[in-house]
PDB file of C-alpha atoms in Angstrom:
ATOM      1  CA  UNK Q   1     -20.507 -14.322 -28.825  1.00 52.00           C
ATOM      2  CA  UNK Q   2     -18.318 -11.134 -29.699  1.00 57.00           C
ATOM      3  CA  UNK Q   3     -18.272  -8.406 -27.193  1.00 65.00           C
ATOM      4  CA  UNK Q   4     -18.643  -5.350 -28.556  1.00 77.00           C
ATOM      5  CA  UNK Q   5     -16.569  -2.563 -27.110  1.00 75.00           C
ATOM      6  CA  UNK Q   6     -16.972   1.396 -27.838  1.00 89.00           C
ATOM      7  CA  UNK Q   7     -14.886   3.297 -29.222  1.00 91.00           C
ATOM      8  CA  UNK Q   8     -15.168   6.142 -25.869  1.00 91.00           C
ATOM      9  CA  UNK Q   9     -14.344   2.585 -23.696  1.00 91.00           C
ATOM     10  CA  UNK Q  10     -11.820   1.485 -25.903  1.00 93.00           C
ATOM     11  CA  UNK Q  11      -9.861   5.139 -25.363  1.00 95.00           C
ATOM     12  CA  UNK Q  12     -10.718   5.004 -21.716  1.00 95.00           C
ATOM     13  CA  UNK Q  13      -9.012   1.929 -21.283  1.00 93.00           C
ATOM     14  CA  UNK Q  14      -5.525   2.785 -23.621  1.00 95.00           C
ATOM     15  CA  UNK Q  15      -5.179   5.816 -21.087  1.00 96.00           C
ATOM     16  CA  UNK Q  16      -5.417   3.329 -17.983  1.00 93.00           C
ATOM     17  CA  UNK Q  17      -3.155   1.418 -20.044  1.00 93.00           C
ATOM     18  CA  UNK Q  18      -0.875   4.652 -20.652  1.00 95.00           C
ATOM     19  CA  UNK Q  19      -0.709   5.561 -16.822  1.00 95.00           C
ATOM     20  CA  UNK Q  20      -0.147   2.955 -15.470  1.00 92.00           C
ATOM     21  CA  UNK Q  21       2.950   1.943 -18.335  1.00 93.00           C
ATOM     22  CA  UNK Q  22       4.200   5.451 -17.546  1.00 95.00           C
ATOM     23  CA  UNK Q  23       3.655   4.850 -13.464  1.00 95.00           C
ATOM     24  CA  UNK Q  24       5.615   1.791 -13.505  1.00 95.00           C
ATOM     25  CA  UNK Q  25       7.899   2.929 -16.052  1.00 94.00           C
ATOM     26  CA  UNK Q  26       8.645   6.312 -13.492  1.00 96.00           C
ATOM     27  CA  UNK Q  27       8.998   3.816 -10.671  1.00 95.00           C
ATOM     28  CA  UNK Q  28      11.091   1.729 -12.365  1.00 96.00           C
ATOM     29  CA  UNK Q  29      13.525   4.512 -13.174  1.00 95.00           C
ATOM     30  CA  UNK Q  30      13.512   5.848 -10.034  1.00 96.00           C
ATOM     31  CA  UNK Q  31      14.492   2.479  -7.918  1.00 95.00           C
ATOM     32  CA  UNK Q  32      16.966   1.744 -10.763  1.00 96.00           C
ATOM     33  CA  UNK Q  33      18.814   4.427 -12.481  1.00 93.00           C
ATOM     34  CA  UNK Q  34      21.751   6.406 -10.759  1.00 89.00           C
ATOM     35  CA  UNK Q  35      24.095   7.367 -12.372  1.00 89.00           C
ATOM     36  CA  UNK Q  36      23.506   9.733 -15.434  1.00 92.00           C
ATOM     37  CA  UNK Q  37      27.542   9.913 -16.434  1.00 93.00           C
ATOM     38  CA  UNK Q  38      27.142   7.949 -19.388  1.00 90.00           C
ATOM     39  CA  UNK Q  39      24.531   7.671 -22.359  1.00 91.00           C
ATOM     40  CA  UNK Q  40      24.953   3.622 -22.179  1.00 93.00           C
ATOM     41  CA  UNK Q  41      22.240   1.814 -19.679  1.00 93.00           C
ATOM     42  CA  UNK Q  42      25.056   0.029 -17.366  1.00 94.00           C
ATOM     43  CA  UNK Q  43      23.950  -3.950 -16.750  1.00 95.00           C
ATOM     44  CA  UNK Q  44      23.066  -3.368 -13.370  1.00 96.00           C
ATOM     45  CA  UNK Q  45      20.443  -0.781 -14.074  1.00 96.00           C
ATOM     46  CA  UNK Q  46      19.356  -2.830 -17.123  1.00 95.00           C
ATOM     47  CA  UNK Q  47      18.616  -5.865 -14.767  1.00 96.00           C
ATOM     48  CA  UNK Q  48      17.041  -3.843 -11.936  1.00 97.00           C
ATOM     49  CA  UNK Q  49      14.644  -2.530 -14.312  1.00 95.00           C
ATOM     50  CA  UNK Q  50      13.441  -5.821 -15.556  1.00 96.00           C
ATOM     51  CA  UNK Q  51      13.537  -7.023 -12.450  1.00 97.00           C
ATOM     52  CA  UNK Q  52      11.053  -4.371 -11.006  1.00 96.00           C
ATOM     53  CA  UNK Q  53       9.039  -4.856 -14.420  1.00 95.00           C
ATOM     54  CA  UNK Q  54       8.655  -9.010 -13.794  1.00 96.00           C
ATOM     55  CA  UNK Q  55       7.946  -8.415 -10.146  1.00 96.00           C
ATOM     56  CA  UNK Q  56       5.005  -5.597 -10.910  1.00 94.00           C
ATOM     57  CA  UNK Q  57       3.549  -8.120 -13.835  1.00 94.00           C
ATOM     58  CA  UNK Q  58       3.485 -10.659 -11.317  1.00 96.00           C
ATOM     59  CA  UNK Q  59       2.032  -8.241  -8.463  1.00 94.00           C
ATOM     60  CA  UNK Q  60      -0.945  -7.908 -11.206  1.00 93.00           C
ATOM     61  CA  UNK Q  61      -1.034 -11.303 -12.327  1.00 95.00           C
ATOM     62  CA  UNK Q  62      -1.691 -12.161  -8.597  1.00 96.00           C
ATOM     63  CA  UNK Q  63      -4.101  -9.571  -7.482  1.00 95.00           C
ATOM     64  CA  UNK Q  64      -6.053 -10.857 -10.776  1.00 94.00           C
ATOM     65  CA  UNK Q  65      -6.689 -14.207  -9.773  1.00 95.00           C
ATOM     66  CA  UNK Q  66      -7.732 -12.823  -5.771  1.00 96.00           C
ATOM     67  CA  UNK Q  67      -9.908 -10.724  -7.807  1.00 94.00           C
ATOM     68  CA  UNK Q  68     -11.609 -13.424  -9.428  1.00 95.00           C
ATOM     69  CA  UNK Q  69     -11.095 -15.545  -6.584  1.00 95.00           C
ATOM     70  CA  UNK Q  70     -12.853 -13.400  -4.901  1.00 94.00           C
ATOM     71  CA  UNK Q  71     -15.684 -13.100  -7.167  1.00 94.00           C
ATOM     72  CA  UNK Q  72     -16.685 -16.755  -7.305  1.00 94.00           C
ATOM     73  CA  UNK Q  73     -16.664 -16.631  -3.885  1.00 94.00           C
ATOM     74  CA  UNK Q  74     -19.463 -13.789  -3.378  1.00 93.00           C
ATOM     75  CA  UNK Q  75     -21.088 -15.399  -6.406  1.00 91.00           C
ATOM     76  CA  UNK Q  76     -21.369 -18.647  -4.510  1.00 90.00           C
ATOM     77  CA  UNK Q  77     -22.851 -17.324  -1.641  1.00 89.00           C
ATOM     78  CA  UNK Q  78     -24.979 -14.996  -3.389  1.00 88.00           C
ATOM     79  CA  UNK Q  79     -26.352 -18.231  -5.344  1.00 86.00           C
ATOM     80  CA  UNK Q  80     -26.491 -20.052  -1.433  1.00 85.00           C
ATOM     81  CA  UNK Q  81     -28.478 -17.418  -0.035  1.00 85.00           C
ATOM     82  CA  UNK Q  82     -30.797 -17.672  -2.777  1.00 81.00           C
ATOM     83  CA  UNK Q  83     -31.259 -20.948  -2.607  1.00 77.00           C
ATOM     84  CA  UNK Q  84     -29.520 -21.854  -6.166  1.00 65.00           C
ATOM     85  CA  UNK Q  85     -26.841 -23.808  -5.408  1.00 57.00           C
ATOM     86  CA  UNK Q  86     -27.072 -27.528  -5.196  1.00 55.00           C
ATOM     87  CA  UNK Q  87     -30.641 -28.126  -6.053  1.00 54.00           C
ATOM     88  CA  UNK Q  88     -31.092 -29.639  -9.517  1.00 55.00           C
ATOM     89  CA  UNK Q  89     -32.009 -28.561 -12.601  1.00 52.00           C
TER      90      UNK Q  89
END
């Protein structure tokens, strides 16, 4: 079954998308580039930056699955409160 998305949501969620590329790509500047003597990106700022972009993919990789974890969680004790859970079908 194919979700269908909006066209308004769809545009809402490319801007979250936008600000939060141009957040971490702001960040990631800031922490890593220095020195502004040369046009060339020296290797040291080249490897800070993807370091700072692997650790804030795995940040959000990580506070996905608590999310989720999370929500199984409240959904099983929603379901235990109501009586749902272990009785069969």
């Amino acid at each position: 079954m194919a979700v269908q998305v909006s066209e308004s949501d769809q545009i809402k969620q490319f801007k979250e998308f936008l600000g939060t590329y141009n957040k971490v790509t702001e960040n990631c500047f800031m922490d890593c580039v220095r020195d502004f003597s040369s046009r060339e990106v020296k290797p040291e700022e080249s490897s800070c930056s993807e370091s700072c972009l692997q650790k804030y993919l795995k940040m959000t990789q990580r506070i996905s699955m608590r999310f989720q974890e999370y929500h199984i969680q409240q959904n099983e004790a929603m379901a235990a409160s109501a009586g749902l859970l272990g009785q069969p079908r």
